[in-house]
Coordinates of C-alpha atoms and ligand atoms in Angstrom, one line a residue:
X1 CA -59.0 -15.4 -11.6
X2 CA -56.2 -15.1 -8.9
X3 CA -56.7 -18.5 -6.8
X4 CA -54.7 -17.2 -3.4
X5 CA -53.8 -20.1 -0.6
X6 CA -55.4 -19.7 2.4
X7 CA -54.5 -17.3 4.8
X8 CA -52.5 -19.2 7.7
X9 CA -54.5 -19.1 11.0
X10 CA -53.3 -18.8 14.1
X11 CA -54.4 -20.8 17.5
X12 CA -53.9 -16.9 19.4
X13 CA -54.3 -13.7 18.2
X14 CA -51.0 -12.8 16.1
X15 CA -49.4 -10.2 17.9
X16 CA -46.4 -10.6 17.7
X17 CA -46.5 -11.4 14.0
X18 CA -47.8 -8.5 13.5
X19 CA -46.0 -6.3 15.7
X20 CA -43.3 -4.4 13.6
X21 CA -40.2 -5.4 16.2
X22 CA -40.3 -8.8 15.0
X23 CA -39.5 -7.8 11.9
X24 CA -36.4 -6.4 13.7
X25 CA -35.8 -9.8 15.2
X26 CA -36.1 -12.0 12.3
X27 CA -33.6 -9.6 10.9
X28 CA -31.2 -10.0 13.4
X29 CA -31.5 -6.3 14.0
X30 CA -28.3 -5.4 15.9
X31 CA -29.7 -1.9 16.4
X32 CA -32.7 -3.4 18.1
X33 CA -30.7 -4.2 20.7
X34 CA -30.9 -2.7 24.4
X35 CA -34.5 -1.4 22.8
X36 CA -36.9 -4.6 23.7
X37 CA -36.0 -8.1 24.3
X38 CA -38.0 -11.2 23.4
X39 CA -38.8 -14.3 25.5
X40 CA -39.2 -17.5 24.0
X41 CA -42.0 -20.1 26.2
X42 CA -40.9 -23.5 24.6
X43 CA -37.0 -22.9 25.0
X44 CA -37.7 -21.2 28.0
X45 CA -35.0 -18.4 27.2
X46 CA -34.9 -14.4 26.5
X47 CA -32.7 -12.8 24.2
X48 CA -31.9 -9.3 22.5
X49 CA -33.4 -9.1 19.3
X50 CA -30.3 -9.7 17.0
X51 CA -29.8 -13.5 18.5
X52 CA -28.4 -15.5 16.0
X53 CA -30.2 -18.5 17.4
X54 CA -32.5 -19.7 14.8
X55 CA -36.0 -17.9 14.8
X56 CA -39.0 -19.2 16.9
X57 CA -42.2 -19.4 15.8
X58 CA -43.7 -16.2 16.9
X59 CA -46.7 -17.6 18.5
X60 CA -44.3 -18.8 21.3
X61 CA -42.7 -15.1 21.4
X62 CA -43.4 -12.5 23.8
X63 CA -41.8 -9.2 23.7
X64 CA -40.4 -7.1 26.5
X65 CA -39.7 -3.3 26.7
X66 CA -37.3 -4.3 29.6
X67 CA -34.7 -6.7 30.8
X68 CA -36.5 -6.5 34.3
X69 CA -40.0 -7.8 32.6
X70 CA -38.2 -10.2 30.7
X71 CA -36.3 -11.6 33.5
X72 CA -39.7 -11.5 35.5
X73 CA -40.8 -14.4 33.0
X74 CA -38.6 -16.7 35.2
X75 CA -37.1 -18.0 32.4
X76 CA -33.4 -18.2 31.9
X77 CA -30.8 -15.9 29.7
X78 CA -29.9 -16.9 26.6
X79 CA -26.1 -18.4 26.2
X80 CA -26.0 -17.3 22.8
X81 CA -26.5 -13.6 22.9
X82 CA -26.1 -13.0 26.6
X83 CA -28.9 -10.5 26.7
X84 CA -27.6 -9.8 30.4
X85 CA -24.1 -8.9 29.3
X86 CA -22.7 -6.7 26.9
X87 CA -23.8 -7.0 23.5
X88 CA -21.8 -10.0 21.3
X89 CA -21.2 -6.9 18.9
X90 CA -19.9 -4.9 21.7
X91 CA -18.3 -8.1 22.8
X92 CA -16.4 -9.1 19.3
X93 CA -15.9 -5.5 18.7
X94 CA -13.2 -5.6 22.0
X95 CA -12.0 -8.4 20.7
X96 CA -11.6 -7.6 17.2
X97 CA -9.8 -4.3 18.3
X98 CA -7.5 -6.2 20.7
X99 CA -6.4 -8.1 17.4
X100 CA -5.8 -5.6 15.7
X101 CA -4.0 -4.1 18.2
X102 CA -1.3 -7.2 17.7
X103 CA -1.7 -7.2 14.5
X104 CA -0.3 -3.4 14.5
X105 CA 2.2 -3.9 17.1
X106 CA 4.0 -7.3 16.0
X107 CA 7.1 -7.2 14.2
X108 CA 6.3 -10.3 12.4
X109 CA 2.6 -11.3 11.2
X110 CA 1.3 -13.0 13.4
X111 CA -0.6 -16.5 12.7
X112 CA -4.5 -17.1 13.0
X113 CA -4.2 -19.1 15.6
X114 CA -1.8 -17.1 17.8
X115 CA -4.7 -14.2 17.0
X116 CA -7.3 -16.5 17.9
X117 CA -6.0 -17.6 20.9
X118 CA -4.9 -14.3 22.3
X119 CA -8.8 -13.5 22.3
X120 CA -9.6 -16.8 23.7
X121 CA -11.9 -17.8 20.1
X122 CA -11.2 -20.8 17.5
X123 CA -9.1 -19.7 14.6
X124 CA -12.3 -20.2 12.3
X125 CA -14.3 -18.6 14.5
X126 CA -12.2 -15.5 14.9
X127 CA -11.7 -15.1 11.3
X128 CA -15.6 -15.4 10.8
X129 CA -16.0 -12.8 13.5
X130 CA -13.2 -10.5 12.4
X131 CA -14.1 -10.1 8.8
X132 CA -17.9 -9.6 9.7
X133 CA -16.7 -6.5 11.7
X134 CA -13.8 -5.0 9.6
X135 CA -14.7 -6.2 6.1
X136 CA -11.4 -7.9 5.8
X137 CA -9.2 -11.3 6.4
X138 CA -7.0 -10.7 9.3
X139 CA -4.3 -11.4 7.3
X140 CA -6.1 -8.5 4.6
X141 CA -5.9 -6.3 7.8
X142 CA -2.1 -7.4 8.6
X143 CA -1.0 -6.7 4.9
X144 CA -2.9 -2.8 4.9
X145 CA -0.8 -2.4 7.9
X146 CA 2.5 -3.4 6.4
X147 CA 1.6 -1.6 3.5
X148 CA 0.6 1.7 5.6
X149 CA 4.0 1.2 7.4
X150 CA 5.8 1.2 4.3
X151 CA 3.7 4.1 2.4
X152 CA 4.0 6.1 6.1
X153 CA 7.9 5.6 5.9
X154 CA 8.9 6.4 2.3
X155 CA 6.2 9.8 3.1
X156 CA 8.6 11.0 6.0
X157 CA 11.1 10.6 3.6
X158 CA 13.1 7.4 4.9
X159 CA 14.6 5.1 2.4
X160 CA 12.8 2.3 1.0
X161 CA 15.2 0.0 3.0
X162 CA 14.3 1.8 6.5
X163 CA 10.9 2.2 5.4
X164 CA 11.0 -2.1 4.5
X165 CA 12.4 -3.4 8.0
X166 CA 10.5 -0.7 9.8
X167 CA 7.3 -2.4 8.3
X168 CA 8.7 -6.1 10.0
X169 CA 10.4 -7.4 6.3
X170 CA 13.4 -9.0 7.1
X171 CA 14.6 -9.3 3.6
X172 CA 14.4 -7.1 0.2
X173 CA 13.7 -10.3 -2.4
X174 CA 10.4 -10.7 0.2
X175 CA 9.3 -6.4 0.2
X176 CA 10.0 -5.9 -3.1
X177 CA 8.3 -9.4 -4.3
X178 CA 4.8 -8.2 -2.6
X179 CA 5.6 -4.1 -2.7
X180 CA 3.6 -3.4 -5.7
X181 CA 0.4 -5.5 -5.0
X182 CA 1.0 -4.0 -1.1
X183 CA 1.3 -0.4 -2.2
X184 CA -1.6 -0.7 -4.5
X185 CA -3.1 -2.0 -2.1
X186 CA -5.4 1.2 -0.9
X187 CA -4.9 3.6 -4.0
X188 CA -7.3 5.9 -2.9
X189 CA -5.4 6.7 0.5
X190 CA -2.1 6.6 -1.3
X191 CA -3.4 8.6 -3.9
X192 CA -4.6 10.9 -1.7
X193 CA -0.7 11.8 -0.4
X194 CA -0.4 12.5 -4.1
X195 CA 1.3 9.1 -4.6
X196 CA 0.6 6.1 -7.0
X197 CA 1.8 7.1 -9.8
X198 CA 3.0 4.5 -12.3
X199 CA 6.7 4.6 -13.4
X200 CA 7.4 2.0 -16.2
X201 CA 11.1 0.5 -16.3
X202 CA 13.0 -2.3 -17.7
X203 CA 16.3 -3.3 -17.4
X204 CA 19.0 -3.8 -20.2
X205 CA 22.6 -4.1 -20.7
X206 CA 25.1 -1.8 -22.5
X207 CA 29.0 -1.7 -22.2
X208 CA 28.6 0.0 -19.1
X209 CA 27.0 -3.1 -17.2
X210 CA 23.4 -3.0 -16.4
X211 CA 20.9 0.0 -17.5
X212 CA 17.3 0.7 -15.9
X213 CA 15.4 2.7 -18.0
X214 CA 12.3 4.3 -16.5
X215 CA 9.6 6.4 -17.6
X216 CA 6.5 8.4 -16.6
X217 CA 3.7 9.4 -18.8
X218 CA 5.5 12.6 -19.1
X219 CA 8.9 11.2 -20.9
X220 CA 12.4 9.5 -19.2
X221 CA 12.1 9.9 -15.8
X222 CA 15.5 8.0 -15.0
X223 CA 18.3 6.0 -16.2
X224 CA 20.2 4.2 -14.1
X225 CA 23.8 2.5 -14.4
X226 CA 25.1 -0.5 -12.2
X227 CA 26.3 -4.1 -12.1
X228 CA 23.7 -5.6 -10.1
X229 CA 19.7 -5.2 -11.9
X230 CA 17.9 -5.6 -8.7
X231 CA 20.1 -3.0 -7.1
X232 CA 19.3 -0.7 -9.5
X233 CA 15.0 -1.2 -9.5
X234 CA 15.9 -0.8 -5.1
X235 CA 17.2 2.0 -6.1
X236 CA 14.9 3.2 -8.4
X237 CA 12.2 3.0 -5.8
X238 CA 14.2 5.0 -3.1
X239 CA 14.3 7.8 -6.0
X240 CA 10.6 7.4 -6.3
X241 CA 9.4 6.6 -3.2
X242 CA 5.4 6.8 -3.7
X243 CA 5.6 5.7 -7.6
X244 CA 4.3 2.3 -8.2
X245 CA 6.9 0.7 -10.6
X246 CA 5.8 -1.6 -13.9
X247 CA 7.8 -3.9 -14.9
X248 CA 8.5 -3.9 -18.4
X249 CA 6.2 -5.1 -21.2
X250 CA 6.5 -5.7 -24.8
X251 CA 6.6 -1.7 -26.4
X252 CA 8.5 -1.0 -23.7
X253 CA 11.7 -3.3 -25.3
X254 CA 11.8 -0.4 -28.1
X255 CA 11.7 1.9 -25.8
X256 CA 15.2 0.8 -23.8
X257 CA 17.3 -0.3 -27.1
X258 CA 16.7 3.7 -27.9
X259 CA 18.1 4.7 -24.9
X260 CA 20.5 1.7 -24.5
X261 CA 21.6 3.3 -28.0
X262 CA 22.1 6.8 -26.8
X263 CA 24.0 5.4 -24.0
X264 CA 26.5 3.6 -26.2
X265 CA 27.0 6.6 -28.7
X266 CA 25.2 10.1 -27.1
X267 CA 26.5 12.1 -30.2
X268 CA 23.2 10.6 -31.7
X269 CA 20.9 12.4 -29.5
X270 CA 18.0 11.1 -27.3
X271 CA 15.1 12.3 -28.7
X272 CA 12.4 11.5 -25.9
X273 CA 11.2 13.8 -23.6
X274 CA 12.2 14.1 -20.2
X275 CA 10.6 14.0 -17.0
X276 CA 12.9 15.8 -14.8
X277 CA 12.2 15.7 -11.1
X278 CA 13.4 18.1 -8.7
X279 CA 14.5 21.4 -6.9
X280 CA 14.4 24.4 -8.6
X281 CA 18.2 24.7 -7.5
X282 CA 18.4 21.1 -9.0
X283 CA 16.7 21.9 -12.0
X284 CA 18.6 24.9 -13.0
X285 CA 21.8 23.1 -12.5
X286 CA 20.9 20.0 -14.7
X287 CA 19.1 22.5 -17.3
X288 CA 23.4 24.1 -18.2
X289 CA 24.2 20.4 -17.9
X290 CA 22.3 19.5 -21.0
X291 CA 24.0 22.1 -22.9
X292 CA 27.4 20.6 -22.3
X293 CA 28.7 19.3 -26.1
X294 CA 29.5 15.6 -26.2
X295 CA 33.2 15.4 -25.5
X296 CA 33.1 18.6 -23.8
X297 CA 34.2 18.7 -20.1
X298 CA 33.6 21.2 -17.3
X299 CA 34.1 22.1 -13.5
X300 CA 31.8 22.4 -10.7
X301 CA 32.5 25.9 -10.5
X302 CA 32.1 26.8 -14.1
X303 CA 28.9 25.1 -13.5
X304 CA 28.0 27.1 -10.6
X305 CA 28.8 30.2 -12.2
X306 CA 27.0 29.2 -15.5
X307 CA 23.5 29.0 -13.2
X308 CA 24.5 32.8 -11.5
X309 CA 25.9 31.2 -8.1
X310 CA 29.4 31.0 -8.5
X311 CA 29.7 30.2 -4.4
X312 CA 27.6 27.2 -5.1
X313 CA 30.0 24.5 -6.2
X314 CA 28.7 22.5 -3.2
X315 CA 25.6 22.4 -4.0
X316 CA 26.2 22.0 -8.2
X317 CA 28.6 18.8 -6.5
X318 CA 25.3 17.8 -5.1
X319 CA 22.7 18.0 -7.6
X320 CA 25.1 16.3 -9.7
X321 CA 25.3 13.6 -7.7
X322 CA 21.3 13.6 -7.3
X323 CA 20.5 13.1 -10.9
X324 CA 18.1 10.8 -11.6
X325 CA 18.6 10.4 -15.2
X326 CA 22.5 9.2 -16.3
X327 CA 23.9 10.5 -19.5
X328 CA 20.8 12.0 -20.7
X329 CA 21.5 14.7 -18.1
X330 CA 25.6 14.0 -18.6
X331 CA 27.1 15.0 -15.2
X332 CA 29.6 12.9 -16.0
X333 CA 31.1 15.8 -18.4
X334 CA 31.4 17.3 -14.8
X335 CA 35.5 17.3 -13.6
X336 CA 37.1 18.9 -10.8
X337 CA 38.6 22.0 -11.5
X338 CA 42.6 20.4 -12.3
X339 CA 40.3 17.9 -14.4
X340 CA 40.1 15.2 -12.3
X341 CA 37.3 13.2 -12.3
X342 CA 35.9 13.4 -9.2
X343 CA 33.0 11.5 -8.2
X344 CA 30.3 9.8 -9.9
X345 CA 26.9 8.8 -8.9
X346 CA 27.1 5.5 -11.0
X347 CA 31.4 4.7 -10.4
X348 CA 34.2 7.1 -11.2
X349 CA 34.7 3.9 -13.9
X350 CA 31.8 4.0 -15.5
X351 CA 32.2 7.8 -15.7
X352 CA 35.6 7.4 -17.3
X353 CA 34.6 4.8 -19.8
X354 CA 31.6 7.4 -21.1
X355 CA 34.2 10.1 -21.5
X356 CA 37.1 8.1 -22.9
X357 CA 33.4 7.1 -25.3
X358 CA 33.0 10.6 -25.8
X359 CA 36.6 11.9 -26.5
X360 CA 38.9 9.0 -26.9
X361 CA 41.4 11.4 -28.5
X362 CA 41.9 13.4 -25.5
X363 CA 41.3 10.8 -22.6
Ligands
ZN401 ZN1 -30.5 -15.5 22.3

């Protein structure tokens, strides 16, 4: 047998108990509010129903359908939840938005307590109140800001420099320290601008100075040539703007000493797929470019006329100069017409030094 405790008993009927808005009050029901109000005989107050005060007993409680009958109890409104003024949510929600108004606006993040005090709150107090309403730190909010910046930027198709101090980073070693955790940050919204995809690189050295080796799940997406290894992962991100870019991890290290290979002797043949980004124009120039031999050298305009567009020698000049992926695609076996070498998207030096690799005989 069930032994129950007694049922509790109240001095006056239990009205209010019983009465399904105090349920709505000892919930804090926000979207009680402006819909009854509740007076309160031993604190002598009324407030709206989501009052964060701590809950009376309800026998004290009476409930109001209007502000005029709970004001005609004489007693006094309450301080906490101002049932005379605007709600605290409407309240906190101008505040909030005026935050994050200066949060948007500022060129540098602002502190807490400069936030706090331009809204007139204590810096724990305006963070409690903040992340209540937006689900996130103000600082969380300042960071999705940067980050939207930054992702809004690279989308118009700004460099990854421009799109860096346009987001209020006054140095690179700072962006590109925090861009990967910062892009990531929403992946749904950036994937939704058909973005976050993740490029894998490393960095290696071959007798052409430093190499970046970078790849999609789809093969070599670039190979880069320079002195300075950070310069080439900045520009590795300016030629793939959305991509979020993995440093290298362990398989990857077989990955780079094949291609660092193929750099040093490309009779051998790279034999990884390629994921070749571009224009169709782009693409049809760097498609006769692969079928230059090693050692073999031609102009711009035998390029130009090889792809049906013998006008184009501009253009070939400048998809040439947009390849993403050194050697592999050799537009460096690209001359002028007398055989000069022209210009090279990684240094006219490091383009003589791969030929002279190529054809030492004739160099
Ligand atoms: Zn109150």
């Amino acid at each position: 047998m069930n032994i129950r405790p007694a049922p509790t008993l109240y001095t006056s009927p239990p009205l209010v108990a019983d009465d399904p808005r105090w349920a709505r009050i000892v919930e804090r029901d926000k979207s009680a509010d402006g819909q009854f109000w509740y007076s309160v005989s031993t604190t002598g107050i009324y407030c709206r129903p989501s009052c964060p005060s701590r809950t009376a007993n309800p026998k004290n409680v009476a409930l109001h359908d209007t502000l005029e009958s709970a004001r005609a109890t004489g007693f006094r409104p309450c301080r906490r939840c101002n049932p005379e003024g605007p709600s605290l949510e409407c309240g906190n929600a101008a505040l909030i938005a005026k935050a994050c108004r200066i949060i948007e606006e500022s060129e540098e993040e602002p502190s807490l307590e400069e936030l706090a005090a331009t809204v007139d709150r204590s810096p724990s107090y305006f963070h409690r109140m903040f992340k209540t309403s937006t689900g996130l730190t103000p600082k969380a909010y300042a960071t999705s800001q940067r980050a939207k910046k930054v992702r809004a930027g690279l989308e118009t198709g700004t460099s990854v420099t421009e799109a860096m101090y346009d987001a209020g980073f006054n140095s690179s070693g700072r962006f590109y320290e925090k861009s990967t955790g910062m892009l990531g940050m929403t992946p749904t919204q950036y994937r939704a601008g058909g973005a976050n995809e993740e490029i894998k690189f490393a960095v290696g050295q071959s007798y052409l100075g430093a190499i970046l080796v970078a790849s999609s799940t789809k093969g070599v997406a670039s190979i880069l040539l320079g002195d300075d290894p950070d310069e080439l992962v900045r520009d590795l991100q300016d030629r793939f703007p959305k991509a979020r870019l993995i440093g290298m991890d362990r398989e990857y290290e077989a990955l780079i000493a094949r291609v660092c290979g193929f750099v040093e002797n490309p009779s051998v043949g790279l034999d990884l797929p390629l994921d070749v980004r571009g224009t169709a124009f782009q693409r049809r120039v760097w498609q006769v470019l692969q079928e230059i031999p090693v050692g073999a050298r031609v102009s711009y305009s035998e390029i130009a006329r090889r792809i049906g567009s013998p006008s184009a020698t501009r253009a070939v000049a400048g998809a040439c100069a947009a390849n993403n992926i050194a050697v592999a695609i050799p537009c460096h076996r690209v001359v002028r017409n007398d055989g000069a070498l022209s210009g090279y998207a990684w240094g006219v030096e490091r383009k003589r030094a791969l030929l002279d690799r190529e054809s030492p005989q004739t160099a």
